[in-house]
PDB file of C-alpha atoms in Angstrom:
ATOM      1  CA  MET A   1      35.702 -11.079  -2.205  1.00 79.00           C
ATOM      2  CA  HIS A   2      32.424  -9.538  -3.285  1.00 85.00           C
ATOM      3  CA  GLY A   3      29.498  -9.923  -5.652  1.00 87.00           C
ATOM      4  CA  SER A   4      26.059  -8.666  -6.567  1.00 89.00           C
ATOM      5  CA  GLY A   5      23.006  -9.785  -8.479  1.00 85.00           C
ATOM      6  CA  ALA A   6      19.236  -9.835  -8.720  1.00 81.00           C
ATOM      7  CA  ALA A   7      16.967 -12.591  -7.444  1.00 77.00           C
ATOM      8  CA  SER A   8      13.982 -13.710  -9.499  1.00 80.00           C
ATOM      9  CA  LEU A   9      11.754 -12.282  -6.753  1.00 86.00           C
ATOM     10  CA  GLY A  10      12.542  -8.716  -7.840  1.00 90.00           C
ATOM     11  CA  VAL A  11      15.241  -8.239  -5.205  1.00 95.00           C
ATOM     12  CA  MET A  12      18.676  -6.719  -5.760  1.00 96.00           C
ATOM     13  CA  TRP A  13      21.480  -7.943  -3.538  1.00 97.00           C
ATOM     14  CA  ARG A  14      25.136  -7.244  -2.846  1.00 97.00           C
ATOM     15  CA  TRP A  15      27.663  -8.958  -0.608  1.00 97.00           C
ATOM     16  CA  ARG A  16      31.306  -8.638   0.289  1.00 95.00           C
ATOM     17  CA  ALA A  17      33.817  -9.940   2.761  1.00 95.00           C
ATOM     18  CA  ILE A  18      34.410  -7.946   5.938  1.00 91.00           C
ATOM     19  CA  THR A  19      37.970  -6.670   6.401  1.00 86.00           C
ATOM     20  CA  PRO A  20      39.803  -5.096   9.366  1.00 77.00           C
ATOM     21  CA  ASP A  21      39.820  -1.799   7.448  1.00 79.00           C
ATOM     22  CA  ASP A  22      36.050  -1.601   7.937  1.00 80.00           C
ATOM     23  CA  ALA A  23      36.736  -0.443  11.498  1.00 77.00           C
ATOM     24  CA  ASP A  24      40.323   0.757  11.236  1.00 74.00           C
ATOM     25  CA  ARG A  25      41.919   2.424  14.197  1.00 58.00           C
ATOM     26  CA  ASN A  26      42.472   5.836  12.592  1.00 61.00           C
ATOM     27  CA  GLY A  27      38.753   6.498  12.211  1.00 73.00           C
ATOM     28  CA  ARG A  28      38.292   6.414   8.440  1.00 76.00           C
ATOM     29  CA  TRP A  29      35.288   4.138   9.004  1.00 80.00           C
ATOM     30  CA  ARG A  30      33.290   7.171  10.196  1.00 83.00           C
ATOM     31  CA  THR A  31      33.079   8.461   6.616  1.00 81.00           C
ATOM     32  CA  GLY A  32      29.592   7.975   5.219  1.00 81.00           C
ATOM     33  CA  LEU A  33      27.922   7.096   8.524  1.00 88.00           C
ATOM     34  CA  ALA A  34      25.248   9.238  10.139  1.00 89.00           C
ATOM     35  CA  ALA A  35      25.954  10.695  13.579  1.00 91.00           C
ATOM     36  CA  HIS A  36      23.741   8.170  15.380  1.00 90.00           C
ATOM     37  CA  GLU A  37      25.450   5.311  13.519  1.00 90.00           C
ATOM     38  CA  ILE A  38      28.886   6.578  14.550  1.00 90.00           C
ATOM     39  CA  ASN A  39      27.742   6.733  18.171  1.00 91.00           C
ATOM     40  CA  HIS A  40      26.385   3.198  17.952  1.00 89.00           C
ATOM     41  CA  ALA A  41      29.594   1.903  16.368  1.00 88.00           C
ATOM     42  CA  LEU A  42      31.709   3.574  19.051  1.00 88.00           C
ATOM     43  CA  GLY A  43      29.707   1.666  21.643  1.00 90.00           C
ATOM     44  CA  LEU A  44      30.700  -1.671  20.102  1.00 87.00           C
ATOM     45  CA  SER A  45      33.730  -2.783  22.082  1.00 80.00           C
ATOM     46  CA  MET A  46      34.756  -5.712  19.862  1.00 86.00           C
ATOM     47  CA  HIS A  47      36.646  -4.656  16.735  1.00 85.00           C
ATOM     48  CA  ALA A  48      35.127  -7.452  14.618  1.00 87.00           C
ATOM     49  CA  VAL A  49      31.572  -6.487  15.602  1.00 88.00           C
ATOM     50  CA  ARG A  50      32.229  -2.852  14.739  1.00 90.00           C
ATOM     51  CA  ALA A  51      33.719  -3.879  11.383  1.00 91.00           C
ATOM     52  CA  SER A  52      30.586  -5.918  10.595  1.00 92.00           C
ATOM     53  CA  TYR A  53      28.306  -3.019  11.509  1.00 92.00           C
ATOM     54  CA  VAL A  54      30.250  -0.526   9.393  1.00 92.00           C
ATOM     55  CA  ALA A  55      30.593  -2.865   6.404  1.00 93.00           C
ATOM     56  CA  ALA A  56      26.886  -3.707   6.418  1.00 95.00           C
ATOM     57  CA  ARG A  57      25.861  -0.083   6.130  1.00 95.00           C
ATOM     58  CA  GLU A  58      28.482   0.673   3.509  1.00 94.00           C
ATOM     59  CA  VAL A  59      27.280  -2.182   1.311  1.00 96.00           C
ATOM     60  CA  LEU A  60      23.594  -1.304   1.703  1.00 97.00           C
ATOM     61  CA  ARG A  61      24.206   2.381   0.979  1.00 97.00           C
ATOM     62  CA  SER A  62      26.164   1.546  -2.170  1.00 96.00           C
ATOM     63  CA  LEU A  63      23.353  -0.737  -3.366  1.00 97.00           C
ATOM     64  CA  VAL A  64      20.616   1.830  -2.714  1.00 98.00           C
ATOM     65  CA  ALA A  65      22.672   4.666  -4.224  1.00 97.00           C
ATOM     66  CA  GLU A  66      23.235   2.739  -7.448  1.00 96.00           C
ATOM     67  CA  TRP A  67      19.500   2.042  -7.753  1.00 97.00           C
ATOM     68  CA  ALA A  68      18.419   5.584  -6.826  1.00 97.00           C
ATOM     69  CA  GLY A  69      21.067   7.391  -8.869  1.00 98.00           C
ATOM     70  CA  THR A  70      22.547   9.236  -5.915  1.00 97.00           C
ATOM     71  CA  LEU A  71      25.642   9.184  -3.715  1.00 95.00           C
ATOM     72  CA  PRO A  72      26.008   6.615  -0.918  1.00 94.00           C
ATOM     73  CA  SER A  73      26.504   9.461   1.554  1.00 92.00           C
ATOM     74  CA  ALA A  74      23.037  10.784   0.623  1.00 95.00           C
ATOM     75  CA  VAL A  75      21.265   7.529   1.545  1.00 97.00           C
ATOM     76  CA  ARG A  76      19.541   7.779   4.915  1.00 96.00           C
ATOM     77  CA  LEU A  77      18.968   4.626   6.976  1.00 97.00           C
ATOM     78  CA  GLU A  78      16.619   4.561   9.954  1.00 95.00           C
ATOM     79  CA  ARG A  79      15.300   1.901  12.322  1.00 93.00           C
ATOM     80  CA  THR A  80      11.833   1.141  13.636  1.00 93.00           C
ATOM     81  CA  PRO A  81      11.304   0.649  17.398  1.00 91.00           C
ATOM     82  CA  LEU A  82      11.790  -3.104  16.811  1.00 89.00           C
ATOM     83  CA  GLY A  83      15.084  -2.470  15.022  1.00 88.00           C
ATOM     84  CA  ALA A  84      14.016  -3.032  11.406  1.00 92.00           C
ATOM     85  CA  LEU A  85      15.880  -0.940   8.833  1.00 95.00           C
ATOM     86  CA  TYR A  86      13.977   1.300   6.439  1.00 97.00           C
ATOM     87  CA  LEU A  87      14.689   4.019   3.881  1.00 98.00           C
ATOM     88  CA  PRO A  88      12.828   7.217   4.873  1.00 97.00           C
ATOM     89  CA  ASP A  89      13.440   8.850   1.480  1.00 98.00           C
ATOM     90  CA  TYR A  90      12.087   5.826  -0.437  1.00 98.00           C
ATOM     91  CA  PRO A  91       8.961   4.756   1.483  1.00 96.00           C
ATOM     92  CA  LEU A  92       7.864   2.121  -1.055  1.00 96.00           C
ATOM     93  CA  ALA A  93      11.217   0.314  -1.026  1.00 97.00           C
ATOM     94  CA  GLY A  94      12.259  -2.392   1.401  1.00 97.00           C
ATOM     95  CA  CYS A  95      15.776  -3.244   2.541  1.00 98.00           C
ATOM     96  CA  SER A  96      17.413  -5.825   4.764  1.00 97.00           C
ATOM     97  CA  LEU A  97      20.887  -6.671   6.062  1.00 97.00           C
ATOM     98  CA  SER A  98      22.656  -9.713   7.432  1.00 97.00           C
ATOM     99  CA  HIS A  99      26.269 -10.217   8.474  1.00 93.00           C
ATOM    100  CA  THR A 100      28.042 -13.204   9.939  1.00 90.00           C
ATOM    101  CA  GLY A 101      31.266 -15.161   9.651  1.00 78.00           C
ATOM    102  CA  GLY A 102      33.254 -12.492   7.849  1.00 91.00           C
ATOM    103  CA  ALA A 103      30.668 -11.569   5.202  1.00 96.00           C
ATOM    104  CA  VAL A 104      27.856  -9.052   4.851  1.00 96.00           C
ATOM    105  CA  LEU A 105      24.798  -9.262   2.586  1.00 97.00           C
ATOM    106  CA  ALA A 106      22.454  -6.380   1.728  1.00 98.00           C
ATOM    107  CA  THR A 107      19.167  -6.586  -0.170  1.00 97.00           C
ATOM    108  CA  LEU A 108      16.888  -3.999  -1.742  1.00 97.00           C
ATOM    109  CA  ARG A 109      13.379  -4.426  -3.123  1.00 96.00           C
ATOM    110  CA  PRO A 110      12.112  -1.293  -4.883  1.00 96.00           C
ATOM    111  CA  ASN A 111       8.416  -2.010  -4.407  1.00 94.00           C
ATOM    112  CA  GLY A 112       7.856  -3.731  -1.094  1.00 94.00           C
ATOM    113  CA  PRO A 113       9.154  -5.533   1.984  1.00 95.00           C
ATOM    114  CA  VAL A 114      12.126  -7.880   1.867  1.00 96.00           C
ATOM    115  CA  GLY A 115      14.057  -9.881   4.421  1.00 96.00           C
ATOM    116  CA  VAL A 116      17.390 -11.675   4.214  1.00 97.00           C
ATOM    117  CA  ASP A 117      19.473 -13.897   6.441  1.00 97.00           C
ATOM    118  CA  LEU A 118      23.032 -15.154   6.068  1.00 97.00           C
ATOM    119  CA  GLU A 119      24.629 -17.954   8.091  1.00 96.00           C
ATOM    120  CA  THR A 120      28.094 -19.530   8.003  1.00 95.00           C
ATOM    121  CA  ILE A 121      28.068 -23.225   7.100  1.00 94.00           C
ATOM    122  CA  SER A 122      31.360 -24.075   8.806  1.00 89.00           C
ATOM    123  CA  ARG A 123      30.513 -22.390  12.120  1.00 85.00           C
ATOM    124  CA  PRO A 124      29.726 -25.134  14.657  1.00 85.00           C
ATOM    125  CA  ILE A 125      26.464 -25.196  16.597  1.00 88.00           C
ATOM    126  CA  GLY A 126      26.889 -26.420  20.168  1.00 87.00           C
ATOM    127  CA  ASP A 127      23.644 -28.340  20.753  1.00 92.00           C
ATOM    128  CA  LEU A 128      21.968 -28.650  17.380  1.00 93.00           C
ATOM    129  CA  ASP A 129      19.153 -30.891  18.610  1.00 93.00           C
ATOM    130  CA  ALA A 130      18.194 -28.402  21.325  1.00 95.00           C
ATOM    131  CA  LEU A 131      18.215 -25.537  18.835  1.00 95.00           C
ATOM    132  CA  ILE A 132      16.052 -27.512  16.411  1.00 96.00           C
ATOM    133  CA  GLY A 133      13.584 -28.113  19.233  1.00 96.00           C
ATOM    134  CA  THR A 134      13.269 -24.420  20.076  1.00 95.00           C
ATOM    135  CA  ALA A 135      13.296 -23.045  16.512  1.00 95.00           C
ATOM    136  CA  CYS A 136      11.507 -25.579  14.297  1.00 96.00           C
ATOM    137  CA  THR A 137       7.924 -26.730  13.891  1.00 95.00           C
ATOM    138  CA  ALA A 138       7.043 -30.373  14.534  1.00 95.00           C
ATOM    139  CA  HIS A 139       7.037 -31.060  10.786  1.00 94.00           C
ATOM    140  CA  GLU A 140      10.430 -29.391  10.309  1.00 95.00           C
ATOM    141  CA  GLN A 141      11.839 -31.369  13.228  1.00 95.00           C
ATOM    142  CA  ALA A 142      10.607 -34.622  11.681  1.00 95.00           C
ATOM    143  CA  CYS A 143      12.166 -33.748   8.313  1.00 92.00           C
ATOM    144  CA  LEU A 144      15.510 -32.954   9.935  1.00 94.00           C
ATOM    145  CA  ALA A 145      15.419 -36.095  12.092  1.00 95.00           C
ATOM    146  CA  ALA A 146      15.042 -38.203   8.941  1.00 94.00           C
ATOM    147  CA  LEU A 147      18.317 -36.867   7.522  1.00 93.00           C
ATOM    148  CA  PRO A 148      21.759 -38.379   8.160  1.00 93.00           C
ATOM    149  CA  PRO A 149      23.611 -36.463  10.907  1.00 88.00           C
ATOM    150  CA  ALA A 150      26.161 -35.204   8.373  1.00 87.00           C
ATOM    151  CA  LEU A 151      23.411 -33.357   6.475  1.00 91.00           C
ATOM    152  CA  ARG A 152      21.316 -32.145   9.391  1.00 93.00           C
ATOM    153  CA  HIS A 153      23.436 -29.086  10.207  1.00 94.00           C
ATOM    154  CA  ARG A 154      23.333 -27.633   6.685  1.00 93.00           C
ATOM    155  CA  HIS A 155      19.627 -28.243   6.222  1.00 93.00           C
ATOM    156  CA  PHE A 156      18.805 -26.735   9.595  1.00 95.00           C
ATOM    157  CA  LEU A 157      20.603 -23.575   8.456  1.00 95.00           C
ATOM    158  CA  THR A 158      18.532 -23.627   5.272  1.00 94.00           C
ATOM    159  CA  ILE A 159      15.327 -23.696   7.314  1.00 95.00           C
ATOM    160  CA  TRP A 160      16.625 -21.157   9.808  1.00 95.00           C
ATOM    161  CA  THR A 161      17.649 -18.594   7.190  1.00 96.00           C
ATOM    162  CA  GLY A 162      14.172 -18.864   5.680  1.00 95.00           C
ATOM    163  CA  LYS A 163      12.539 -18.210   9.038  1.00 95.00           C
ATOM    164  CA  GLU A 164      14.738 -15.264   9.927  1.00 95.00           C
ATOM    165  CA  ALA A 165      14.389 -13.744   6.452  1.00 96.00           C
ATOM    166  CA  VAL A 166      10.589 -13.809   6.838  1.00 95.00           C
ATOM    167  CA  LEU A 167      10.727 -12.300  10.326  1.00 95.00           C
ATOM    168  CA  LYS A 168      13.041  -9.544   9.085  1.00 96.00           C
ATOM    169  CA  GLY A 169      10.711  -8.886   6.172  1.00 95.00           C
ATOM    170  CA  LEU A 170       7.867  -8.514   8.659  1.00 93.00           C
ATOM    171  CA  GLY A 171       9.971  -6.057  10.647  1.00 92.00           C
ATOM    172  CA  LEU A 172       9.781  -8.269  13.743  1.00 89.00           C
ATOM    173  CA  GLY A 173      13.139 -10.033  13.883  1.00 84.00           C
ATOM    174  CA  LEU A 174      13.432 -12.494  16.749  1.00 80.00           C
ATOM    175  CA  SER A 175      10.877 -10.645  18.874  1.00 81.00           C
ATOM    176  CA  VAL A 176       8.503 -13.534  18.054  1.00 87.00           C
ATOM    177  CA  ASP A 177       8.816 -17.315  18.247  1.00 91.00           C
ATOM    178  CA  PRO A 178      10.557 -18.660  15.096  1.00 93.00           C
ATOM    179  CA  ARG A 179       8.301 -21.724  15.299  1.00 95.00           C
ATOM    180  CA  ASP A 180       5.458 -19.443  14.196  1.00 93.00           C
ATOM    181  CA  VAL A 181       7.055 -19.427  10.728  1.00 94.00           C
ATOM    182  CA  ALA A 182       6.827 -22.741   8.874  1.00 94.00           C
ATOM    183  CA  VAL A 183       9.266 -23.224   5.982  1.00 94.00           C
ATOM    184  CA  HIS A 184       8.320 -25.451   3.057  1.00 89.00           C
ATOM    185  CA  GLN A 185      11.232 -27.009   1.205  1.00 74.00           C
ATOM    186  CA  VAL A 186      11.488 -28.591  -2.218  1.00 56.00           C
ATOM    187  CA  GLU A 187      14.517 -30.882  -2.609  1.00 58.00           C
ATOM    188  CA  GLN A 188      16.139 -29.384   0.509  1.00 59.00           C
ATOM    189  CA  SER A 189      15.840 -25.810  -0.774  1.00 63.00           C
ATOM    190  CA  PRO A 190      13.339 -23.370   0.759  1.00 64.00           C
ATOM    191  CA  SER A 191      10.582 -22.278  -1.602  1.00 85.00           C
ATOM    192  CA  SER A 192       7.886 -20.773   0.613  1.00 89.00           C
ATOM    193  CA  ALA A 193       6.960 -20.040   4.198  1.00 91.00           C
ATOM    194  CA  ARG A 194       3.848 -19.267   6.204  1.00 90.00           C
ATOM    195  CA  TRP A 195       3.506 -17.108   9.296  1.00 87.00           C
ATOM    196  CA  HIS A 196       0.965 -18.705  11.597  1.00 83.00           C
ATOM    197  CA  ARG A 197       0.265 -15.683  13.809  1.00 77.00           C
ATOM    198  CA  PRO A 198      -0.392 -12.944  11.241  1.00 69.00           C
ATOM    199  CA  ARG A 199      -1.427  -9.406  12.060  1.00 71.00           C
ATOM    200  CA  PRO A 200      -3.757  -7.180  10.022  1.00 71.00           C
ATOM    201  CA  GLY A 201      -1.985  -5.717   6.999  1.00 72.00           C
ATOM    202  CA  ALA A 202       0.912  -8.196   7.133  1.00 78.00           C
ATOM    203  CA  ALA A 203       1.483 -11.024   4.674  1.00 83.00           C
ATOM    204  CA  ASP A 204       1.118 -14.521   6.071  1.00 88.00           C
ATOM    205  CA  ARG A 205       2.556 -16.314   3.024  1.00 91.00           C
ATOM    206  CA  TRP A 206       6.080 -15.636   1.773  1.00 94.00           C
ATOM    207  CA  GLN A 207       8.221 -16.691  -1.159  1.00 94.00           C
ATOM    208  CA  LEU A 208      11.799 -17.749  -0.466  1.00 94.00           C
ATOM    209  CA  GLU A 209      14.864 -17.890  -2.678  1.00 93.00           C
ATOM    210  CA  ARG A 210      18.423 -19.003  -1.974  1.00 92.00           C
ATOM    211  CA  ILE A 211      21.519 -16.993  -2.916  1.00 94.00           C
ATOM    212  CA  TYR A 212      24.315 -19.437  -3.730  1.00 92.00           C
ATOM    213  CA  GLU A 213      27.170 -17.112  -4.672  1.00 93.00           C
ATOM    214  CA  ILE A 214      28.632 -16.539  -1.183  1.00 95.00           C
ATOM    215  CA  PRO A 215      31.286 -19.164  -0.306  1.00 93.00           C
ATOM    216  CA  ASP A 216      30.773 -21.137   2.937  1.00 94.00           C
ATOM    217  CA  HIS A 217      27.451 -19.398   3.604  1.00 95.00           C
ATOM    218  CA  ILE A 218      23.757 -20.124   3.257  1.00 95.00           C
ATOM    219  CA  ALA A 219      21.642 -17.092   2.385  1.00 96.00           C
ATOM    220  CA  THR A 220      17.884 -16.831   1.887  1.00 95.00           C
ATOM    221  CA  VAL A 221      15.752 -13.923   0.661  1.00 96.00           C
ATOM    222  CA  ALA A 222      12.050 -13.592   1.542  1.00 95.00           C
ATOM    223  CA  VAL A 223       9.322 -11.463  -0.053  1.00 95.00           C
ATOM    224  CA  PRO A 224       5.580 -11.535   0.674  1.00 93.00           C
ATOM    225  CA  GLN A 225       3.013 -13.023  -1.618  1.00 85.00           C
ATOM    226  CA  CYS A 226       0.991  -9.823  -1.843  1.00 65.00           C
ATOM    227  CA  GLU A 227      -2.316 -11.540  -2.483  1.00 43.00           C
ATOM    228  CA  THR A 228      -2.169 -13.162   0.959  1.00 42.00           C
ATOM    229  CA  LEU A 229      -2.335 -10.041   3.138  1.00 38.00           C
ATOM    230  CA  HIS A 230      -4.054 -10.843   6.414  1.00 35.00           C
ATOM    231  CA  ARG A 231      -7.210  -8.758   6.797  1.00 35.00           C
ATOM    232  CA  GLY A 232      -7.830  -9.400  10.488  1.00 37.00           C
TER     233      GLY A 232
END
């Protein structure tokens, strides 16, 4: 299963299911990876984790190559010290990856930062209330508490994917407290978010958009509202 599209926020995206062939035993998965990526993949002891890593980079490279008019093997991917992916040959473009539950999702924004997160709806969460308490703002907690228990899990994932998409777009990931990002929802769908501990040059207000085409998954894309750059 696979698919691709373009969000209204100016973001291109592509997803596909992860298969065992993405980290097959005879080593074909090495094709198209840079030397440092091969070394990283070899250090992943679990076959499923290696398959996710390989598939994510294959999907992102194919997306970037189609946009740039080049070959996937020519697309270089690098990471910042905090682990955020970037495209050294296309400094104005932003990219982001997420993989979970047998699927991978890649996004590309030609003219600025982008973040994406993908979560599996059917995957159980052990102590949902505890996770809500450590990840959500007081307002988000109150909104979730007002929902019937049967709906709380899905709507928590909606909030969570918005938070993580913003933090990926900022290049920070989970190095900061997710409660510092407040997600605003309209009819249970994320529409915007605000980062409450902004740094100079970083956007504090973000637009969010759901991707609905991936079965059994919730996916959210985040891009900054450029007019809200924090000046310090």
